[in-house]
CSV table of C-alpha atoms in Angstrom, one decimal:
chain,number,residue,atom,x,y,z
D,1,UNK,CA,21.6,64.8,16.8
D,2,UNK,CA,21.4,68.2,16.5
D,3,UNK,CA,18.6,71.2,15.1
D,4,UNK,CA,19.5,74.1,13.9
D,5,UNK,CA,16.8,76.8,12.8
D,6,UNK,CA,16.9,79.5,10.2
D,7,UNK,CA,14.9,82.5,11.2
D,8,UNK,CA,15.0,84.0,7.9
D,9,UNK,CA,13.8,81.2,5.9
D,10,UNK,CA,10.2,81.2,4.5
D,11,UNK,CA,9.5,77.6,6.4
D,12,UNK,CA,9.1,77.2,10.2
D,13,UNK,CA,10.7,73.6,9.8
D,14,UNK,CA,14.1,73.5,11.5
D,15,UNK,CA,16.9,72.0,9.4
D,16,UNK,CA,17.9,69.0,11.0
D,17,UNK,CA,21.2,67.4,10.8
D,18,UNK,CA,21.7,63.8,12.0
D,19,UNK,CA,25.1,62.5,12.9
D,20,UNK,CA,25.6,58.8,12.5
D,21,UNK,CA,28.5,58.6,13.7
D,22,UNK,CA,27.9,57.5,17.4
D,23,UNK,CA,25.5,54.5,15.4
D,24,UNK,CA,28.7,53.7,13.5
D,25,UNK,CA,31.1,53.5,16.4
D,26,UNK,CA,28.0,51.5,18.5
D,27,UNK,CA,28.0,48.9,15.8
D,28,UNK,CA,31.9,48.6,15.4
D,29,UNK,CA,32.2,48.0,18.9
D,30,UNK,CA,29.5,45.2,18.8
D,31,UNK,CA,31.3,43.6,15.9
D,32,UNK,CA,34.3,43.6,17.9
D,33,UNK,CA,33.2,42.4,21.0
D,34,UNK,CA,31.4,39.6,19.2
D,35,UNK,CA,34.6,38.9,17.2
D,36,UNK,CA,36.6,39.0,20.1
D,37,UNK,CA,34.4,36.6,22.2
D,38,UNK,CA,34.2,34.0,19.1
D,39,UNK,CA,38.1,34.3,18.8
D,40,UNK,CA,38.2,33.5,23.0
D,41,UNK,CA,36.1,30.9,22.9
D,42,UNK,CA,37.9,28.9,20.0
D,43,UNK,CA,41.4,29.4,21.8
D,44,UNK,CA,39.5,27.9,24.9
D,45,UNK,CA,38.1,25.3,23.5
D,46,UNK,CA,41.3,23.9,21.2
D,47,UNK,CA,43.4,24.2,24.3
D,48,UNK,CA,40.9,22.6,27.2
D,49,UNK,CA,38.7,20.5,25.3
D,50,UNK,CA,40.9,17.7,24.1
D,51,UNK,CA,42.8,17.7,27.5
D,52,UNK,CA,39.5,17.5,29.8
D,53,UNK,CA,37.3,14.9,27.3
D,54,UNK,CA,38.4,11.7,27.6
D,55,UNK,CA,37.8,10.1,24.7
D,56,UNK,CA,39.6,9.0,21.3
D,57,UNK,CA,38.6,11.1,18.3
D,58,UNK,CA,40.1,8.5,16.4
D,59,UNK,CA,37.7,5.4,18.1
D,60,UNK,CA,36.0,3.9,15.2
D,61,UNK,CA,32.4,2.2,16.4
D,62,UNK,CA,30.7,1.3,12.9
D,63,UNK,CA,27.2,0.8,15.1
D,64,UNK,CA,26.9,4.9,15.3
D,65,UNK,CA,27.7,5.6,11.7
D,66,UNK,CA,26.3,8.5,10.9
D,67,UNK,CA,24.1,9.2,13.5
D,68,UNK,CA,21.9,12.5,13.7
D,69,UNK,CA,22.8,15.4,16.3
D,70,UNK,CA,21.7,14.5,19.8
D,71,UNK,CA,22.5,14.9,23.4
D,72,UNK,CA,25.0,12.2,23.7
D,73,UNK,CA,26.9,13.5,20.1
D,74,UNK,CA,25.8,17.4,19.4
D,75,UNK,CA,27.1,17.0,16.2
D,76,UNK,CA,26.2,13.7,15.1
D,77,UNK,CA,28.7,11.0,14.1
D,78,UNK,CA,30.6,10.7,10.8
D,79,UNK,CA,30.6,7.9,8.7
D,80,UNK,CA,32.4,5.4,10.8
D,81,UNK,CA,30.9,6.6,14.0
D,82,UNK,CA,33.4,9.0,15.5
D,83,UNK,CA,31.9,11.8,17.5
D,84,UNK,CA,31.6,15.1,15.2
D,85,UNK,CA,32.0,17.5,17.7
D,86,UNK,CA,35.2,16.2,19.3
D,87,UNK,CA,36.9,15.4,15.6
D,88,UNK,CA,35.8,19.1,14.4
D,89,UNK,CA,37.8,20.3,17.8
D,90,UNK,CA,40.7,18.7,16.8
D,91,UNK,CA,40.3,19.7,13.2
D,92,UNK,CA,40.5,23.4,14.2
D,93,UNK,CA,43.2,22.8,16.4
D,94,UNK,CA,45.3,21.8,13.2
D,95,UNK,CA,43.7,24.5,11.2
D,96,UNK,CA,44.8,27.1,13.7
D,97,UNK,CA,48.2,25.6,14.3
D,98,UNK,CA,48.8,25.8,10.5
D,99,UNK,CA,47.4,29.3,10.1
D,100,UNK,CA,49.2,30.9,12.8
D,101,UNK,CA,52.9,29.5,12.2
D,102,UNK,CA,52.3,29.8,8.0
D,103,UNK,CA,51.3,33.6,8.9
D,104,UNK,CA,54.1,34.2,11.2
D,105,UNK,CA,56.7,32.6,9.3
D,106,UNK,CA,55.2,34.4,5.8
D,107,UNK,CA,55.3,37.9,7.8
D,108,UNK,CA,58.7,37.6,9.0
D,109,UNK,CA,60.3,36.6,5.4
D,110,UNK,CA,58.2,39.8,3.9
D,111,UNK,CA,59.1,42.1,6.3
D,112,UNK,CA,62.7,41.0,5.9
D,113,UNK,CA,62.4,41.6,1.9
D,114,UNK,CA,60.5,44.5,1.8
D,115,UNK,CA,62.5,46.4,4.2
D,116,UNK,CA,65.7,45.5,2.4
D,117,UNK,CA,64.3,46.2,-0.7
D,118,UNK,CA,63.4,49.8,0.6
D,119,UNK,CA,66.2,50.3,2.5
D,120,UNK,CA,68.6,49.4,-0.1
D,121,UNK,CA,66.9,51.3,-3.3
D,122,UNK,CA,68.0,51.3,-6.5
D,123,UNK,CA,68.9,48.3,-8.6
D,124,UNK,CA,68.3,46.2,-5.6
D,125,UNK,CA,65.0,47.3,-5.1
D,126,UNK,CA,63.9,46.9,-8.4
D,127,UNK,CA,65.6,43.5,-9.3
D,128,UNK,CA,63.6,42.6,-5.6
D,129,UNK,CA,60.5,43.8,-6.7
D,130,UNK,CA,60.6,41.9,-10.0
D,131,UNK,CA,61.2,38.8,-8.6
D,132,UNK,CA,58.3,39.6,-6.1
D,133,UNK,CA,56.3,40.3,-9.0
D,134,UNK,CA,57.2,37.3,-10.6
D,135,UNK,CA,56.0,34.7,-7.9
D,136,UNK,CA,52.5,37.0,-7.4
D,137,UNK,CA,52.1,36.0,-11.1
D,138,UNK,CA,51.6,32.2,-10.2
D,139,UNK,CA,48.4,31.3,-8.5
D,140,UNK,CA,48.9,31.1,-4.6
D,141,UNK,CA,46.9,27.4,-5.1
D,142,UNK,CA,49.1,26.3,-7.8
D,143,UNK,CA,52.5,26.9,-6.4
D,144,UNK,CA,51.3,25.7,-2.9
D,145,UNK,CA,50.4,22.3,-4.8
D,146,UNK,CA,53.4,22.0,-6.4
D,147,UNK,CA,55.4,22.6,-3.1
D,148,UNK,CA,53.0,20.3,-0.9
D,149,UNK,CA,53.7,17.6,-3.6
D,150,UNK,CA,57.5,17.4,-3.0
D,151,UNK,CA,57.1,16.0,0.5
D,152,UNK,CA,55.1,13.3,1.7
D,153,UNK,CA,51.8,14.9,3.7
D,154,UNK,CA,51.8,16.1,7.1
D,155,UNK,CA,51.6,19.6,9.1
D,156,UNK,CA,55.1,20.7,8.1
D,157,UNK,CA,54.7,20.7,4.5
D,158,UNK,CA,51.5,22.5,4.4
D,159,UNK,CA,53.0,24.9,6.9
D,160,UNK,CA,55.6,25.6,4.3
D,161,UNK,CA,53.8,25.7,1.3
D,162,UNK,CA,51.4,28.5,2.9
D,163,UNK,CA,54.1,30.6,4.2
D,164,UNK,CA,56.7,30.4,0.8
D,165,UNK,CA,53.3,31.8,-0.7
D,166,UNK,CA,51.5,34.2,0.9
D,167,UNK,CA,54.5,36.7,2.2
D,168,UNK,CA,54.5,38.5,-1.5
D,169,UNK,CA,51.7,41.2,0.1
D,170,UNK,CA,53.6,41.7,2.9
D,171,UNK,CA,56.8,42.5,1.7
D,172,UNK,CA,54.9,45.1,-0.9
D,173,UNK,CA,53.0,46.8,2.5
D,174,UNK,CA,56.6,46.8,4.2
D,175,UNK,CA,58.4,48.3,1.2
D,176,UNK,CA,55.8,51.4,0.5
D,177,UNK,CA,55.6,52.0,4.5
D,178,UNK,CA,59.5,52.2,4.2
D,179,UNK,CA,59.7,54.4,1.1
D,180,UNK,CA,57.2,56.8,2.6
D,181,UNK,CA,59.3,56.7,5.9
D,182,UNK,CA,62.6,57.6,4.4
D,183,UNK,CA,61.4,61.0,3.4
D,184,UNK,CA,60.6,61.8,7.0
D,185,UNK,CA,62.7,64.4,8.8
D,186,UNK,CA,64.0,62.2,11.8
D,187,UNK,CA,65.2,59.6,9.1
D,188,UNK,CA,67.2,63.1,7.4
D,189,UNK,CA,68.6,63.8,10.9
D,190,UNK,CA,69.8,60.5,11.8
D,191,UNK,CA,71.4,60.3,8.4
D,192,UNK,CA,73.1,63.3,8.6
D,193,UNK,CA,74.4,62.4,11.9
D,194,UNK,CA,76.5,59.7,10.7
D,195,UNK,CA,74.2,56.7,11.4
D,196,UNK,CA,74.5,53.7,8.8
D,197,UNK,CA,71.8,52.2,6.7
D,198,UNK,CA,71.3,49.3,8.7
D,199,UNK,CA,71.4,51.3,11.9
D,200,UNK,CA,68.8,53.4,10.7
D,201,UNK,CA,66.6,50.6,9.2
D,202,UNK,CA,66.9,48.2,12.7
D,203,UNK,CA,66.4,51.4,15.0
D,204,UNK,CA,64.1,53.8,13.2
D,205,UNK,CA,62.5,52.2,9.8
D,206,UNK,CA,61.9,48.6,11.4
D,207,UNK,CA,60.1,49.7,14.5
D,208,UNK,CA,57.9,51.8,12.8
D,209,UNK,CA,56.5,49.0,10.3
D,210,UNK,CA,55.8,46.6,13.0
D,211,UNK,CA,52.3,47.2,13.5
D,212,UNK,CA,51.3,47.5,9.5
D,213,UNK,CA,53.2,43.8,9.7
D,214,UNK,CA,51.5,42.5,12.4
D,215,UNK,CA,48.3,43.4,11.1
D,216,UNK,CA,49.0,41.9,7.8
D,217,UNK,CA,50.0,38.8,9.9
D,218,UNK,CA,46.6,38.5,11.3
D,219,UNK,CA,44.9,39.0,8.4
D,220,UNK,CA,46.9,36.0,6.6
D,221,UNK,CA,45.9,33.5,9.5
D,222,UNK,CA,42.1,32.9,8.1
D,223,UNK,CA,43.8,32.7,4.3
D,224,UNK,CA,46.3,30.4,5.6
D,225,UNK,CA,43.6,28.5,7.0
D,226,UNK,CA,41.4,28.2,4.1
D,227,UNK,CA,44.5,27.2,2.0
D,228,UNK,CA,45.2,24.5,4.4
D,229,UNK,CA,41.7,23.3,4.0
D,230,UNK,CA,41.6,23.8,0.3
D,231,UNK,CA,45.1,21.7,0.2
D,232,UNK,CA,43.2,18.6,2.5
D,233,UNK,CA,40.3,19.0,0.5
D,234,UNK,CA,42.3,18.2,-2.8
D,235,UNK,CA,44.0,15.2,-0.7
D,236,UNK,CA,47.4,17.1,-0.9
D,237,UNK,CA,47.4,18.5,2.7
D,238,UNK,CA,47.3,16.3,5.6
D,239,UNK,CA,47.0,12.5,5.8
D,240,UNK,CA,43.3,11.2,5.5
D,241,UNK,CA,43.3,9.7,9.2
D,242,UNK,CA,44.3,13.1,10.5
D,243,UNK,CA,41.2,15.3,11.9
D,244,UNK,CA,41.5,18.9,9.9
D,245,UNK,CA,38.8,21.0,8.8
D,246,UNK,CA,39.7,20.2,5.2
D,247,UNK,CA,39.8,16.4,5.6
D,248,UNK,CA,36.2,16.6,7.5
D,249,UNK,CA,34.8,18.5,4.5
D,250,UNK,CA,36.6,15.9,1.9
D,251,UNK,CA,35.5,12.8,3.8
D,252,UNK,CA,31.8,14.0,4.2
D,253,UNK,CA,31.2,14.3,0.4
D,254,UNK,CA,29.5,10.9,0.2
D,255,UNK,CA,27.1,11.5,3.6
D,256,UNK,CA,26.3,15.1,1.9
D,257,UNK,CA,24.9,13.4,-1.8
D,258,UNK,CA,23.5,10.4,0.7
D,259,UNK,CA,21.6,13.2,2.4
D,260,UNK,CA,23.4,13.3,5.7
D,261,UNK,CA,23.8,17.2,6.1
D,262,UNK,CA,25.8,17.3,9.5
D,263,UNK,CA,29.0,16.1,8.6
D,264,UNK,CA,29.5,18.7,6.5
D,265,UNK,CA,28.1,21.4,7.8
D,266,UNK,CA,29.5,21.5,11.2
D,267,UNK,CA,33.2,21.2,9.8
D,268,UNK,CA,32.3,23.9,7.5
D,269,UNK,CA,30.8,26.2,10.3
D,270,UNK,CA,34.2,25.6,12.4
D,271,UNK,CA,36.2,27.1,9.7
D,272,UNK,CA,34.0,29.8,8.4
D,273,UNK,CA,32.9,31.7,11.8
D,274,UNK,CA,36.4,31.6,13.3
D,275,UNK,CA,38.0,32.9,10.4
D,276,UNK,CA,35.2,35.5,10.3
D,277,UNK,CA,35.7,36.5,13.7
D,278,UNK,CA,39.5,36.8,13.2
D,279,UNK,CA,38.9,39.3,9.9
D,280,UNK,CA,36.7,41.2,12.2
D,281,UNK,CA,39.4,42.1,15.0
D,282,UNK,CA,41.9,42.6,11.9
D,283,UNK,CA,39.3,45.2,10.5
D,284,UNK,CA,39.4,47.3,13.9
D,285,UNK,CA,42.9,47.1,14.3
D,286,UNK,CA,43.3,48.4,10.8
D,287,UNK,CA,40.8,51.4,11.7
D,288,UNK,CA,42.7,52.2,14.6
D,289,UNK,CA,46.6,52.1,12.2
D,290,UNK,CA,44.9,54.6,10.0
D,291,UNK,CA,43.4,58.0,11.0
D,292,UNK,CA,42.1,58.9,7.6
D,293,UNK,CA,39.7,55.7,7.3
D,294,UNK,CA,38.4,56.0,11.0
D,295,UNK,CA,37.9,59.8,10.5
D,296,UNK,CA,35.8,58.8,7.2
D,297,UNK,CA,34.1,56.0,9.2
D,298,UNK,CA,32.9,58.3,12.0
D,299,UNK,CA,31.1,61.1,9.8
């Protein structure tokens, strides 16, 4: 906070200018640290808990059916007596696998399509972008249901479905970045020096758009996790016996109507909290990539 007095004024009270940049930076730092801690805890849980806990997450014990949270079962049990905490960890493991692999595949496809369209230009660019607009006009979930319905329930059909319906935004982002880079002086110098279009794309354009593509991949992970959960909730994703967050919420609907809240609450929290943490880290990354946005946030 800085104070400035105007001697010629009628009032003796100085004009005070207050900068909130430090407060906002502090809030942003806390948000990033909390998000990083949550992501680290999630990764540690899905990697360490299954090997260390010598329990079968598929073991059925009807005598423990729908037990509320207790020291023996911190998240309670489900409708067939299975430990809900262990089931949530396994479900989060599957959802993270689907989200990470699907986001990686979708980013590779979108980066290749967007870079090729912008680098080739002309009628190729127009044709590719019209195809992108055509696919984007169909709702993601509807197209995903159509793709999953052609295969038997399993992890890989869900990954294929999410990847093939989520590369469109990445293609648009990469194309926009490549078009802006094509007018840079060093690109003109490379073309004037005799570099081929392929060499310019591989050596100059693609490395420049990789940060944006990586950010798009990170932002896509929470979206892919929710997409997988929606498909599993509709009964079109993973098999019913396999733990996933969507399956856990789907099987807990009857328990919720009967007044048993824990089979629905904890899988929902396992889905919401990690996705918010990943989105928080991605938001901090986006602020670093965009200097104009960062300067606005610091005012």
